[in-house]
Short mmCIF file of C-alpha atoms in Angstrom, two decimals:
data_model
loop_
_atom_site.label_atom_id
_atom_site.label_comp_id
_atom_site.label_asym_id
_atom_site.label_seq_id
_atom_site.Cartn_x
_atom_site.Cartn_y
_atom_site.Cartn_z
CA MET A 1 0.00 0.00 0.00
CA LYS A 2 1.38 3.43 -0.94
CA THR A 3 0.54 6.38 1.34
CA GLY A 4 1.43 9.96 0.42
CA ILE A 5 1.60 12.57 3.16
CA ILE A 6 1.30 16.16 1.97
CA GLY A 7 2.93 18.32 4.64
CA GLY A 8 4.80 15.22 5.73
CA THR A 9 7.82 17.16 6.97
CA GLY A 10 5.86 18.87 9.78
CA GLY A 11 5.50 17.44 13.30
CA MET A 12 2.17 15.68 12.72
CA GLY A 13 3.21 14.55 9.22
CA ARG A 14 6.35 12.91 10.62
CA LEU A 15 4.39 11.25 13.43
CA PHE A 16 1.82 9.79 11.01
CA SER A 17 4.45 8.77 8.45
CA GLU A 18 5.87 6.57 11.24
CA VAL A 19 2.39 5.19 11.93
CA PHE A 20 1.90 4.20 8.28
CA LYS A 21 5.44 2.86 7.90
CA LYS A 22 4.94 0.72 11.01
CA ALA A 23 1.79 -0.66 9.35
CA GLY A 24 3.92 -1.72 6.37
CA HIS A 25 3.04 1.10 3.96
CA GLU A 26 5.42 2.67 1.51
CA VAL A 27 5.27 6.34 2.53
CA LEU A 28 5.83 9.27 0.17
CA ILE A 29 6.59 12.44 2.07
CA ALA A 30 5.81 15.65 0.21
CA GLY A 31 6.65 19.02 1.77
CA ARG A 32 7.45 22.39 0.24
CA LYS A 33 11.13 21.48 -0.04
CA THR A 34 11.07 17.72 -0.72
CA GLU A 35 12.01 16.14 -4.04
CA ILE A 36 8.64 14.41 -4.13
CA THR A 37 6.12 17.14 -5.00
CA TRP A 38 2.52 17.39 -3.76
CA GLU A 39 1.44 16.41 -7.27
CA ASP A 40 3.66 13.30 -7.23
CA ALA A 41 2.29 12.23 -3.87
CA ALA A 42 -1.28 12.85 -5.01
CA ARG A 43 -0.94 10.96 -8.30
CA LEU A 44 1.15 8.01 -7.08
CA SER A 45 -0.50 7.11 -3.73
CA ASP A 46 -3.36 4.81 -2.84
CA ILE A 47 -3.98 6.93 0.25
CA VAL A 48 -3.36 10.69 0.28
CA ILE A 49 -3.16 12.41 3.66
CA ILE A 50 -3.25 16.21 4.03
CA SER A 51 -1.17 17.33 7.02
CA VAL A 52 -0.66 21.10 6.70
CA PRO A 53 -1.52 24.01 9.07
CA ILE A 54 -5.28 24.63 9.46
CA ARG A 55 -5.24 27.93 7.60
CA ASP A 56 -3.65 26.29 4.51
CA THR A 57 -5.71 23.10 4.50
CA ILE A 58 -8.56 24.16 2.21
CA SER A 59 -6.33 25.73 -0.46
CA VAL A 60 -3.98 22.72 -0.47
CA ILE A 61 -6.93 20.33 -0.81
CA HIS A 62 -8.32 22.37 -3.73
CA GLU A 63 -4.92 22.24 -5.38
CA ILE A 64 -4.56 18.46 -5.33
CA ALA A 65 -8.23 17.35 -5.48
CA PRO A 66 -8.46 17.49 -9.31
CA LEU A 67 -5.58 15.01 -9.57
CA LEU A 68 -7.34 12.22 -7.67
CA GLY A 69 -9.51 9.33 -8.89
CA GLU A 70 -12.16 7.01 -7.41
CA HIS A 71 -9.56 4.33 -6.69
CA GLN A 72 -7.86 6.61 -4.16
CA LEU A 73 -8.55 7.49 -0.53
CA LEU A 74 -8.21 11.13 0.55
CA ALA A 75 -7.94 12.07 4.24
CA ASP A 76 -6.78 15.00 6.36
CA LEU A 77 -5.55 15.56 9.95
CA THR A 78 -7.05 19.00 10.65
CA SER A 79 -8.59 20.06 14.00
CA LEU A 80 -11.78 21.05 12.15
CA LYS A 81 -13.83 18.75 9.97
CA ILE A 82 -16.79 20.46 8.22
CA SER A 83 -14.83 22.63 5.79
CA PRO A 84 -11.89 20.25 5.08
CA VAL A 85 -14.30 17.36 4.39
CA LYS A 86 -16.41 19.59 2.13
CA ALA A 87 -13.27 20.59 0.23
CA MET A 88 -12.08 16.97 -0.06
CA LEU A 89 -15.48 15.97 -1.52
CA THR A 90 -14.75 18.15 -4.58
CA SER A 91 -12.34 15.37 -5.63
CA LYS A 92 -13.40 12.02 -7.12
CA ALA A 93 -11.60 10.12 -4.33
CA ARG A 94 -13.17 8.29 -1.40
CA VAL A 95 -13.05 10.72 1.52
CA ILE A 96 -12.58 10.41 5.26
CA GLY A 97 -11.59 13.11 7.76
CA PHE A 98 -9.43 12.56 10.83
CA HIS A 99 -8.69 14.67 13.88
CA PRO A 100 -5.89 13.38 16.12
CA MET A 101 -6.78 14.70 19.61
CA PHE A 102 -3.14 15.38 20.48
CA GLY A 103 -0.12 17.32 19.29
CA PRO A 104 3.02 16.03 17.59
CA THR A 105 4.89 16.12 20.94
CA ALA A 106 2.89 13.02 21.93
CA GLY A 107 5.51 11.04 19.93
CA THR A 108 3.22 8.06 19.23
CA ILE A 109 -0.53 7.46 18.94
CA ARG A 110 -0.56 4.98 21.85
CA GLY A 111 -3.23 5.86 24.42
CA GLN A 112 -4.48 8.77 22.29
CA THR A 113 -7.84 9.43 20.64
CA ILE A 114 -8.30 9.87 16.88
CA VAL A 115 -11.69 11.12 15.70
CA ALA A 116 -12.81 9.83 12.28
CA THR A 117 -15.50 11.51 10.18
CA PRO A 118 -16.18 9.22 7.20
CA ALA A 119 -17.77 11.19 4.36
CA ARG A 120 -17.70 9.23 1.08
CA CYS A 121 -16.13 5.86 1.70
CA ASN A 122 -17.18 2.28 2.27
CA GLU A 123 -17.25 0.15 5.42
CA ASP A 124 -13.96 -1.48 4.49
CA ASP A 125 -12.13 1.84 4.18
CA LEU A 126 -13.24 2.88 7.65
CA ARG A 127 -12.44 -0.55 9.12
CA PHE A 128 -9.02 -0.41 7.48
CA PHE A 129 -8.02 2.83 9.24
CA LYS A 130 -9.68 1.85 12.51
CA ASP A 131 -7.71 -1.42 12.65
CA LEU A 132 -4.49 0.31 11.64
CA PHE A 133 -4.74 2.98 14.38
CA GLU A 134 -6.07 0.63 17.04
CA GLU A 135 -3.29 -1.90 16.42
CA GLN A 136 -0.90 0.88 17.44
CA GLY A 137 -2.83 1.59 20.64
CA ALA A 138 -5.06 4.55 19.69
CA ARG A 139 -8.81 4.86 20.37
CA VAL A 140 -10.89 5.70 17.30
CA THR A 141 -14.12 7.68 17.71
CA ILE A 142 -16.40 7.73 14.65
CA THR A 143 -18.79 10.64 14.14
CA THR A 144 -19.99 13.20 11.58
CA ALA A 145 -18.12 16.38 10.65
CA ASP A 146 -21.00 18.48 12.05
CA GLU A 147 -21.02 16.70 15.39
CA HIS A 148 -17.23 16.80 15.55
CA ASP A 149 -17.08 20.56 15.04
CA ARG A 150 -19.89 21.09 17.55
CA MET A 151 -18.04 19.08 20.20
CA MET A 152 -14.72 20.76 19.38
CA ALA A 153 -16.33 24.17 19.77
CA VAL A 154 -16.75 23.17 23.43
CA ILE A 155 -13.74 20.90 24.01
CA GLN A 156 -11.17 23.06 22.25
CA GLY A 157 -12.99 26.36 21.58
CA LEU A 158 -14.41 27.02 25.03
CA THR A 159 -11.33 25.68 26.84
CA HIS A 160 -8.85 27.70 24.79
CA PHE A 161 -11.09 30.78 24.94
CA LYS A 162 -11.27 30.51 28.74
CA ALA A 163 -7.49 30.27 29.02
CA ILE A 164 -6.98 33.33 26.79
CA LEU A 165 -9.75 35.10 28.75
CA LEU A 166 -8.15 34.37 32.14
CA ALA A 167 -4.76 35.69 31.01
CA GLY A 168 -6.37 38.65 29.23
CA THR A 169 -8.40 39.58 32.32
CA MET A 170 -5.34 39.41 34.58
CA ARG A 171 -3.37 41.54 32.11
CA ARG A 172 -6.16 44.14 31.94
CA LEU A 173 -6.30 44.15 35.77
CA GLY A 174 -2.53 44.58 35.97
CA ILE A 175 -2.11 41.39 38.04
CA SER A 176 0.56 38.90 36.92
CA PRO A 177 1.14 35.28 38.04
CA ALA A 178 4.18 36.61 40.00
CA ASP A 179 1.91 39.01 41.94
CA THR A 180 -0.29 36.12 43.07
CA GLU A 181 2.61 33.75 43.81
CA SER A 182 2.56 34.20 47.60
CA TYR A 183 -1.19 33.53 47.84
CA ILE A 184 -1.13 30.37 45.75
CA SER A 185 -3.91 27.80 45.94
CA PRO A 186 -3.43 24.58 43.96
CA VAL A 187 -6.60 24.87 41.82
CA TYR A 188 -5.74 28.46 40.84
CA ARG A 189 -2.20 27.32 40.06
CA ILE A 190 -3.50 24.58 37.76
CA GLU A 191 -5.85 27.00 35.96
CA THR A 192 -3.21 29.69 35.42
CA GLY A 193 -0.78 26.90 34.50
CA ILE A 194 -3.12 25.75 31.72
CA ALA A 195 -3.38 29.35 30.48
CA GLY A 196 0.41 29.77 30.66
CA ARG A 197 0.94 26.48 28.83
CA LEU A 198 -1.34 27.55 25.99
CA LEU A 199 0.34 30.97 25.75
CA ALA A 200 3.72 29.25 25.39
CA GLN A 201 2.50 27.68 22.15
CA ASN A 202 1.76 28.81 18.59
CA PRO A 203 -0.64 31.82 18.52
CA GLU A 204 -1.66 31.15 14.91
CA LEU A 205 -2.75 27.58 15.69
CA TYR A 206 -5.01 28.72 18.53
CA ALA A 207 -6.32 31.72 16.59
CA ASP A 208 -7.19 29.34 13.74
CA ILE A 209 -8.93 26.78 15.97
CA LEU A 210 -11.08 29.55 17.49
CA CYS A 211 -11.73 31.57 14.33
CA MET A 212 -12.23 28.77 11.78
CA ASN A 213 -14.67 26.51 13.62
CA PRO A 214 -18.10 27.72 12.47
CA GLN A 215 -19.69 26.41 15.68
CA VAL A 216 -17.53 28.48 18.07
CA PRO A 217 -19.55 31.74 17.87
CA ALA A 218 -22.74 29.94 19.00
CA VAL A 219 -20.87 28.41 21.94
CA LEU A 220 -19.39 31.78 22.92
CA GLU A 221 -22.83 33.37 22.62
CA MET A 222 -24.23 30.83 25.07
CA CYS A 223 -21.20 31.35 27.30
CA HIS A 224 -21.88 35.11 27.25
CA LYS A 225 -25.52 34.48 28.21
CA ALA A 226 -24.34 32.33 31.12
CA PHE A 227 -21.73 34.97 32.01
CA LEU A 228 -24.35 37.72 32.26
CA GLU A 229 -26.74 35.54 34.25
CA ILE A 230 -24.13 34.29 36.74
CA SER A 231 -22.26 37.59 37.14
CA GLY A 232 -25.66 39.27 37.61
CA MET A 233 -26.29 37.01 40.62
CA VAL A 234 -22.84 37.87 42.03
CA ASN A 235 -23.26 41.62 41.49
CA LYS A 236 -26.65 41.59 43.18
CA GLY A 237 -25.23 39.50 46.01
CA ASP A 238 -27.99 36.97 45.30
CA LYS A 239 -26.39 34.00 47.08
CA ASP A 240 -29.53 31.87 46.79
CA ALA A 241 -29.73 32.23 43.01
CA LEU A 242 -26.02 31.44 42.74
CA ALA A 243 -26.43 28.34 44.90
CA ARG A 244 -29.33 27.24 42.64
CA GLU A 245 -27.20 27.77 39.52
CA PHE A 246 -24.45 25.73 41.21
CA LEU A 247 -26.81 22.88 42.09
CA ALA A 248 -28.40 22.78 38.62
CA SER A 249 -24.94 22.36 37.09
CA ARG A 250 -24.02 19.74 39.68
CA GLU A 251 -27.08 17.77 38.63
CA TRP A 252 -26.19 18.22 34.94
CA TYR A 253 -22.59 17.00 35.49
CA GLY A 254 -24.00 14.09 37.54
CA SER A 255 -21.68 11.32 38.67
CA PHE A 256 -18.79 13.02 36.84
CA CYS A 257 -18.45 15.34 39.87
CA GLU A 258 -17.31 12.58 42.22
CA LEU A 259 -14.98 11.11 39.61
CA ALA A 260 -13.58 14.61 39.02
CA GLN A 261 -12.96 15.11 42.71
CA LYS A 262 -10.89 11.93 42.90
CA GLU A 263 -8.95 12.75 39.73
CA THR A 264 -8.23 16.35 40.73
CA ASP A 265 -7.21 15.24 44.24
CA LEU A 266 -4.30 13.47 42.56
CA LEU A 267 -3.46 16.52 40.43
CA ILE A 268 -3.61 18.79 43.48
CA GLN A 269 -1.35 16.41 45.39
CA GLU A 270 1.14 16.73 42.52
CA MET A 271 0.96 20.53 42.78
CA VAL A 272 1.41 20.59 46.58
CA ASN A 273 4.37 18.21 46.35
CA TRP A 274 6.33 20.42 43.95
CA MET B 1 -1.45 30.62 76.83
CA LYS B 2 -5.22 30.11 76.56
CA THR B 3 -6.76 30.10 73.06
CA GLY B 4 -10.53 30.05 72.53
CA ILE B 5 -11.89 28.88 69.19
CA ILE B 6 -15.43 29.99 68.44
CA GLY B 7 -16.82 27.56 65.90
CA GLY B 8 -14.19 25.10 67.08
CA THR B 9 -16.31 22.04 66.34
CA GLY B 10 -16.27 22.63 62.55
CA GLY B 11 -13.60 21.25 60.22
CA MET B 12 -11.33 24.30 60.24
CA GLY B 13 -11.89 24.87 63.96
CA ARG B 14 -10.78 21.31 64.74
CA LEU B 15 -7.74 21.61 62.48
CA PHE B 16 -6.62 24.86 64.16
CA SER B 17 -7.38 23.62 67.66
CA GLU B 18 -4.80 20.88 66.93
CA VAL B 19 -2.36 23.52 65.70
CA PHE B 20 -2.67 25.54 68.93
CA LYS B 21 -2.61 22.44 71.14
CA LYS B 22 0.55 21.27 69.39
CA ALA B 23 2.06 24.70 70.18
CA GLY B 24 1.32 24.09 73.89
CA HIS B 25 -1.82 26.22 74.27
CA GLU B 26 -4.76 25.36 76.43
CA VAL B 27 -7.60 25.36 73.88
CA LEU B 28 -11.23 26.21 74.69
CA ILE B 29 -13.56 24.94 72.01
CA ALA B 30 -16.88 26.78 71.77
CA GLY B 31 -19.53 25.62 69.33
CA ARG B 32 -23.32 25.91 69.35
CA LYS B 33 -23.63 22.70 71.36
CA THR B 34 -20.51 22.73 73.56
CA GLU B 35 -20.59 23.26 77.31
CA ILE B 36 -18.17 26.14 76.91
CA THR B 37 -20.20 29.02 75.46
CA TRP B 38 -18.97 31.65 72.99
CA GLU B 39 -19.07 34.13 75.87
CA ASP B 40 -16.92 31.86 78.07
CA ALA B 41 -14.35 31.46 75.33
CA ALA B 42 -14.34 35.21 74.65
CA ARG B 43 -13.94 36.22 78.30
CA LEU B 44 -11.47 33.54 79.40
CA SER B 45 -8.99 33.40 76.49
CA ASP B 46 -5.82 35.32 75.71
CA ILE B 47 -6.39 34.65 72.02
CA VAL B 48 -9.90 34.42 70.54
CA ILE B 49 -10.24 32.85 67.08
CA ILE B 50 -13.45 33.10 65.05
CA SER B 51 -13.93 30.00 62.89
CA VAL B 52 -17.53 30.03 61.65
CA PRO B 53 -19.02 29.96 58.09
CA ILE B 54 -18.37 33.16 56.10
CA ARG B 55 -21.99 34.28 56.15
CA ASP B 56 -22.13 34.13 59.97
CA THR B 57 -18.72 35.69 60.64
CA ILE B 58 -19.72 39.34 60.97
CA SER B 59 -22.71 38.72 63.26
CA VAL B 60 -20.69 36.37 65.50
CA ILE B 61 -17.88 38.95 65.76
CA HIS B 62 -20.37 41.67 66.68
CA GLU B 63 -21.80 39.40 69.36
CA ILE B 64 -18.51 38.73 71.14
CA ALA B 65 -16.59 41.97 70.40
CA PRO B 66 -18.04 43.92 73.38
CA LEU B 67 -16.73 41.26 75.76
CA LEU B 68 -13.07 41.70 74.81
CA GLY B 69 -10.35 43.93 76.27
CA GLU B 70 -7.01 45.39 75.16
CA HIS B 71 -5.09 42.53 76.74
CA GLN B 72 -6.66 40.06 74.30
CA LEU B 73 -5.91 39.11 70.69
CA LEU B 74 -8.84 38.64 68.30
CA ALA B 75 -8.40 36.80 65.00
CA ASP B 76 -10.55 35.06 62.37
CA LEU B 77 -10.07 32.39 59.69
CA THR B 78 -12.46 33.70 57.00
CA SER B 79 -11.74 33.65 53.23
CA LEU B 80 -12.42 37.40 53.10
CA LYS B 81 -10.61 40.00 55.15
CA ILE B 82 -11.94 43.58 54.71
CA SER B 83 -15.31 43.13 56.42
CA PRO B 84 -14.26 40.63 59.17
CA VAL B 85 -11.28 42.82 60.13
CA LYS B 86 -13.51 45.93 60.17
CA ALA B 87 -15.97 44.11 62.43
CA MET B 88 -13.18 42.87 64.74
CA LEU B 89 -11.89 46.45 65.11
CA THR B 90 -15.14 47.39 66.89
CA SER B 91 -13.74 45.48 69.89
CA LYS B 92 -11.00 46.78 72.22
CA ALA B 93 -8.79 43.76 71.48
CA ARG B 94 -5.65 43.67 69.33
CA VAL B 95 -6.80 42.44 65.91
CA ILE B 96 -5.28 40.29 63.17
CA GLY B 97 -7.02 38.52 60.29
CA PHE B 98 -6.00 35.16 58.85
CA HIS B 99 -6.98 33.30 55.70
CA PRO B 100 -5.78 29.70 55.51
CA MET B 101 -5.46 29.02 51.73
CA PHE B 102 -6.76 25.46 52.09
CA GLY B 103 -9.75 23.50 53.30
CA PRO B 104 -10.09 21.37 56.44
CA THR B 105 -9.46 18.20 54.37
CA ALA B 106 -5.78 19.23 54.21
CA GLY B 107 -5.49 17.67 57.70
CA THR B 108 -2.48 19.75 58.77
CA ILE B 109 -1.00 23.14 57.88
CA ARG B 110 2.27 21.60 56.63
CA GLY B 111 3.18 22.88 53.15
CA GLN B 112 0.16 25.21 53.09
CA THR B 113 -0.10 29.00 52.88
CA ILE B 114 -1.74 31.16 55.56
CA VAL B 115 -2.33 34.81 54.71
CA ALA B 116 -2.13 37.24 57.66
CA THR B 117 -3.63 40.75 57.61
CA PRO B 118 -2.50 42.50 60.81
CA ALA B 119 -4.87 45.38 61.64
CA ARG B 120 -4.33 46.64 65.21
CA CYS B 121 -1.55 44.67 66.80
CA ASN B 122 2.14 45.00 67.54
CA GLU B 123 5.20 43.44 65.91
CA ASP B 124 5.40 40.82 68.64
CA ASP B 125 1.82 39.63 68.07
CA LEU B 126 2.49 39.12 64.38
CA ARG B 127 5.84 37.43 65.02
CA PHE B 128 4.18 35.16 67.58
CA PHE B 129 1.65 33.77 65.05
CA LYS B 130 4.19 33.66 62.22
CA ASP B 131 6.59 31.56 64.31
CA LEU B 132 3.79 29.32 65.55
CA PHE B 133 2.48 28.54 62.03
CA GLU B 134 5.92 28.30 60.42
CA GLU B 135 7.17 25.91 63.09
CA GLN B 136 4.42 23.55 61.93
CA GLY B 137 5.48 23.86 58.28
CA ALA B 138 3.12 26.53 56.88
CA ARG B 139 4.14 29.57 54.79
CA VAL B 140 2.84 32.90 56.14
CA THR B 141 2.13 35.75 53.71
CA ILE B 142 1.61 39.16 55.33
CA THR B 143 -0.50 41.79 53.56
CA THR B 144 -3.39 44.24 54.04
CA ALA B 145 -7.06 43.28 54.06
CA ASP B 146 -7.62 45.40 50.92
CA GLU B 147 -4.81 43.74 48.99
CA HIS B 148 -5.90 40.31 50.23
CA ASP B 149 -9.45 40.74 49.00
CA ARG B 150 -8.25 42.17 45.68
CA MET B 151 -5.99 39.14 45.13
CA MET B 152 -8.69 36.72 46.27
CA ALA B 153 -11.14 38.28 43.83
CA VAL B 154 -8.80 36.91 41.14
CA ILE B 155 -7.39 33.77 42.79
CA GLN B 156 -10.68 32.49 44.20
CA GLY B 157 -13.34 34.68 42.60
CA LEU B 158 -12.28 34.47 38.98
CA THR B 159 -11.28 30.80 39.22
CA HIS B 160 -14.51 29.70 40.89
CA PHE B 161 -16.56 31.91 38.57
CA LYS B 162 -14.88 30.35 35.53
CA ALA B 163 -15.63 26.84 36.79
CA ILE B 164 -19.30 27.68 37.42
CA LEU B 165 -19.40 29.41 34.02
CA LEU B 166 -17.95 26.40 32.18
CA ALA B 167 -20.47 24.02 33.73
CA GLY B 168 -23.33 26.53 33.27
CA THR B 169 -22.45 27.03 29.60
CA MET B 170 -22.33 23.28 28.93
CA ARG B 171 -25.67 22.83 30.71
CA ARG B 172 -27.26 25.63 28.68
CA LEU B 173 -25.85 24.04 25.48
CA GLY B 174 -27.21 20.63 26.51
CA ILE B 175 -23.73 19.03 26.39
CA SER B 176 -22.66 16.93 29.39
CA PRO B 177 -19.21 15.58 30.32
CA ALA B 178 -20.51 12.14 29.24
CA ASP B 179 -21.28 13.49 25.75
CA THR B 180 -17.71 14.67 25.32
CA GLU B 181 -16.14 11.52 26.82
CA SER B 182 -15.14 9.91 23.52
CA TYR B 183 -13.40 13.08 22.27
CA ILE B 184 -11.39 13.69 25.41
CA SER B 185 -8.24 15.82 25.42
CA PRO B 186 -6.24 16.00 28.64
CA VAL B 187 -6.42 19.80 29.09
CA TYR B 188 -10.19 19.81 28.60
CA ARG B 189 -10.45 16.91 31.03
CA ILE B 190 -8.49 18.84 33.67
CA GLU B 191 -10.65 21.95 33.19
CA THR B 192 -13.97 20.09 33.40
CA GLY B 193 -12.50 18.11 36.28
CA ILE B 194 -11.83 21.32 38.21
CA ALA B 195 -15.41 22.45 37.51
CA GLY B 196 -16.78 19.04 38.57
CA ARG B 197 -14.66 19.08 41.74
CA LEU B 198 -16.03 22.48 42.74
CA LEU B 199 -19.62 21.41 42.00
CA ALA B 200 -19.16 18.41 44.31
CA GLN B 201 -18.61 20.80 47.22
CA ASN B 202 -20.70 23.16 49.36
CA PRO B 203 -22.74 25.59 47.16
CA GLU B 204 -23.19 28.06 50.04
CA LEU B 205 -19.44 28.34 50.61
CA TYR B 206 -18.78 29.19 46.96
CA ALA B 207 -21.79 31.51 46.71
CA ASP B 208 -20.48 33.35 49.79
CA ILE B 209 -16.91 33.64 48.48
CA LEU B 210 -18.21 35.14 45.23
CA CYS B 211 -20.98 37.32 46.66
CA MET B 212 -19.29 38.65 49.80
CA ASN B 213 -15.93 39.78 48.42
CA PRO B 214 -16.47 43.47 47.55
CA GLN B 215 -13.69 43.30 44.93
CA VAL B 216 -15.26 40.50 42.85
CA PRO B 217 -17.68 42.70 40.83
CA ALA B 218 -14.78 44.85 39.54
CA VAL B 219 -12.86 41.73 38.52
CA LEU B 220 -15.91 40.28 36.75
CA GLU B 221 -16.50 43.62 35.01
CA MET B 222 -12.94 43.54 33.66
CA CYS B 223 -13.42 39.89 32.71
CA HIS B 224 -16.59 40.87 30.83
CA LYS B 225 -14.69 43.62 28.98
CA ALA B 226 -12.03 41.06 28.01
CA PHE B 227 -14.79 38.57 27.05
CA LEU B 228 -16.41 41.05 24.66
CA GLU B 229 -13.08 42.09 23.13
CA ILE B 230 -11.78 38.54 22.61
CA SER B 231 -15.09 37.00 21.49
CA GLY B 232 -15.47 39.97 19.11
CA MET B 233 -12.19 38.97 17.45
CA VAL B 234 -13.39 35.35 17.18
CA ASN B 235 -16.80 36.30 15.78
CA LYS B 236 -15.22 38.56 13.16
CA GLY B 237 -12.71 35.81 12.32
CA ASP B 238 -9.98 38.36 13.04
CA LYS B 239 -7.14 35.87 13.50
CA ASP B 240 -4.48 38.57 13.53
CA ALA B 241 -6.12 40.51 16.38
CA LEU B 242 -6.55 37.25 18.31
CA ALA B 243 -2.89 36.35 17.80
CA ARG B 244 -1.91 39.85 19.05
CA GLU B 245 -4.12 39.40 22.15
CA PHE B 246 -2.46 36.02 22.70
CA LEU B 247 1.06 37.46 22.38
CA ALA B 248 0.32 40.41 24.68
CA SER B 249 -0.82 37.98 27.38
CA ARG B 250 2.19 35.75 26.79
CA GLU B 251 4.41 38.76 27.41
CA TRP B 252 2.42 39.67 30.55
CA TYR B 253 2.72 36.13 31.94
CA GLY B 254 6.43 36.18 31.07
CA SER B 255 8.66 33.34 32.25
CA PHE B 256 5.68 31.77 34.03
CA CYS B 257 4.63 30.32 30.64
CA GLU B 258 7.63 28.00 30.38
CA LEU B 259 7.34 26.95 34.01
CA ALA B 260 3.63 26.30 33.44
CA GLN B 261 4.34 24.15 30.42
CA LYS B 262 6.67 21.93 32.44
CA GLU B 263 4.24 21.69 35.37
CA THR B 264 1.21 20.95 33.20
CA ASP B 265 3.19 18.37 31.20
CA LEU B 266 3.35 16.37 34.41
CA LEU B 267 -0.37 16.86 35.10
CA ILE B 268 -1.22 15.84 31.55
CA GLN B 269 0.96 12.77 31.84
CA GLU B 270 -1.05 11.86 34.97
CA MET B 271 -4.31 12.24 32.99
CA VAL B 272 -3.08 10.15 30.01
CA ASN B 273 -1.85 7.40 32.34
CA TRP B 274 -5.24 6.95 34.03
#
């Protein structure tokens, strides 16, 4: 089996080229500076994988889509699925979208989750990838591009937004992590740590994940509604309403709360021990 | 030395009665159902410590304040400091506020932070408590009640608010932690875990911390300003503005970002290994 990875010289491309090599594939790596061109990889491969930065994904897909035939499988590794899948469907190839729920620093796919959004492919194609990834220790979650983007608007969008919001609020207040150092509580340390971790990374990647997921604005709108309602209770000093809000969310989270307490106990122990 | 703890039968009261006993004090424990009354403890002790729920603190202080003289030391253990300290100053006693940055489940004060806000006391009084707590392994941070409440509005207020906001947004969207289970990413898991942990606890305590700190509304107002600015960039798809916001906060957080990445790497490893 011949697999071509377009953007194969990047972190994710290299990680997945190892995955396919380990599965016995001949892998063609096509980057901007490789001898093998995108066109070569697209024409010569049974499976073509797009592994380029989010903001370039659609234009790269449109560039190579006309070169592909029905006998080929086209897939991508982008954090969003609606628009890349739509772009891939302009080709004649069988199409399946993937979103690895981890960064290239993970090193391998063992213990990680890969979301698959099959679009125009048969049962065997899906089974083929599922077996390949699962044999190397990954979990595969199968869903639609719509549902994927809706979930990611919460899992990535809301989480990243909250981290940028926490740091942005502290900056606007003129309070830095160093100012709060001598008052530290472990939960606060974890939350600012998550914000700091995100800020240490690539701004374009996070800007893209937030700006290019069409479901994010609806999630932020609901978050704003909740913000106004909850901050309204605080500003009015309405402790009873706030306790009711708290209890309604406890009920909604259900048994996850107790599990979360046990898990975070361990994280907090880690923080206190440092 | 005789130390009276009013509210001494609660979790924090019991923890601190052990601290004072270990330091060689005779401890009088006065709860609602103890033989020793609040009045006994107030009249008979050299040091009087108020350890009752936040919402009762002010009224309890006002009840016992008239019984105290200049030869006595009055202190409290409340998560807020401006209003308890102000109430304690209506007595004739020397006054110092404390905020243990941990819950009674910590078991001991070893490795924990205690914030002290001396109000009307001498150097020796402050030194006395500092030595006592530090000998048992705690860190003591000395500041003013104003500065304490301003920092807590961020460290507790903003953190707790964000957790309640995350859960409240998910509830309003109709998405539960179980729905997102198969898409899990470690950072999202930690953030929902922190929200779930908080929701598993006492709603009144968290409602009080948010509603009774006079500095919280200003912090939430700034957070709202940041929310509108950052969500405006997302809604307009203005990736460049979002990247600039990101970089400005990275600069503000400074070297904390790299430290945070190392710390959270360990936390994430914990999550992946579960």
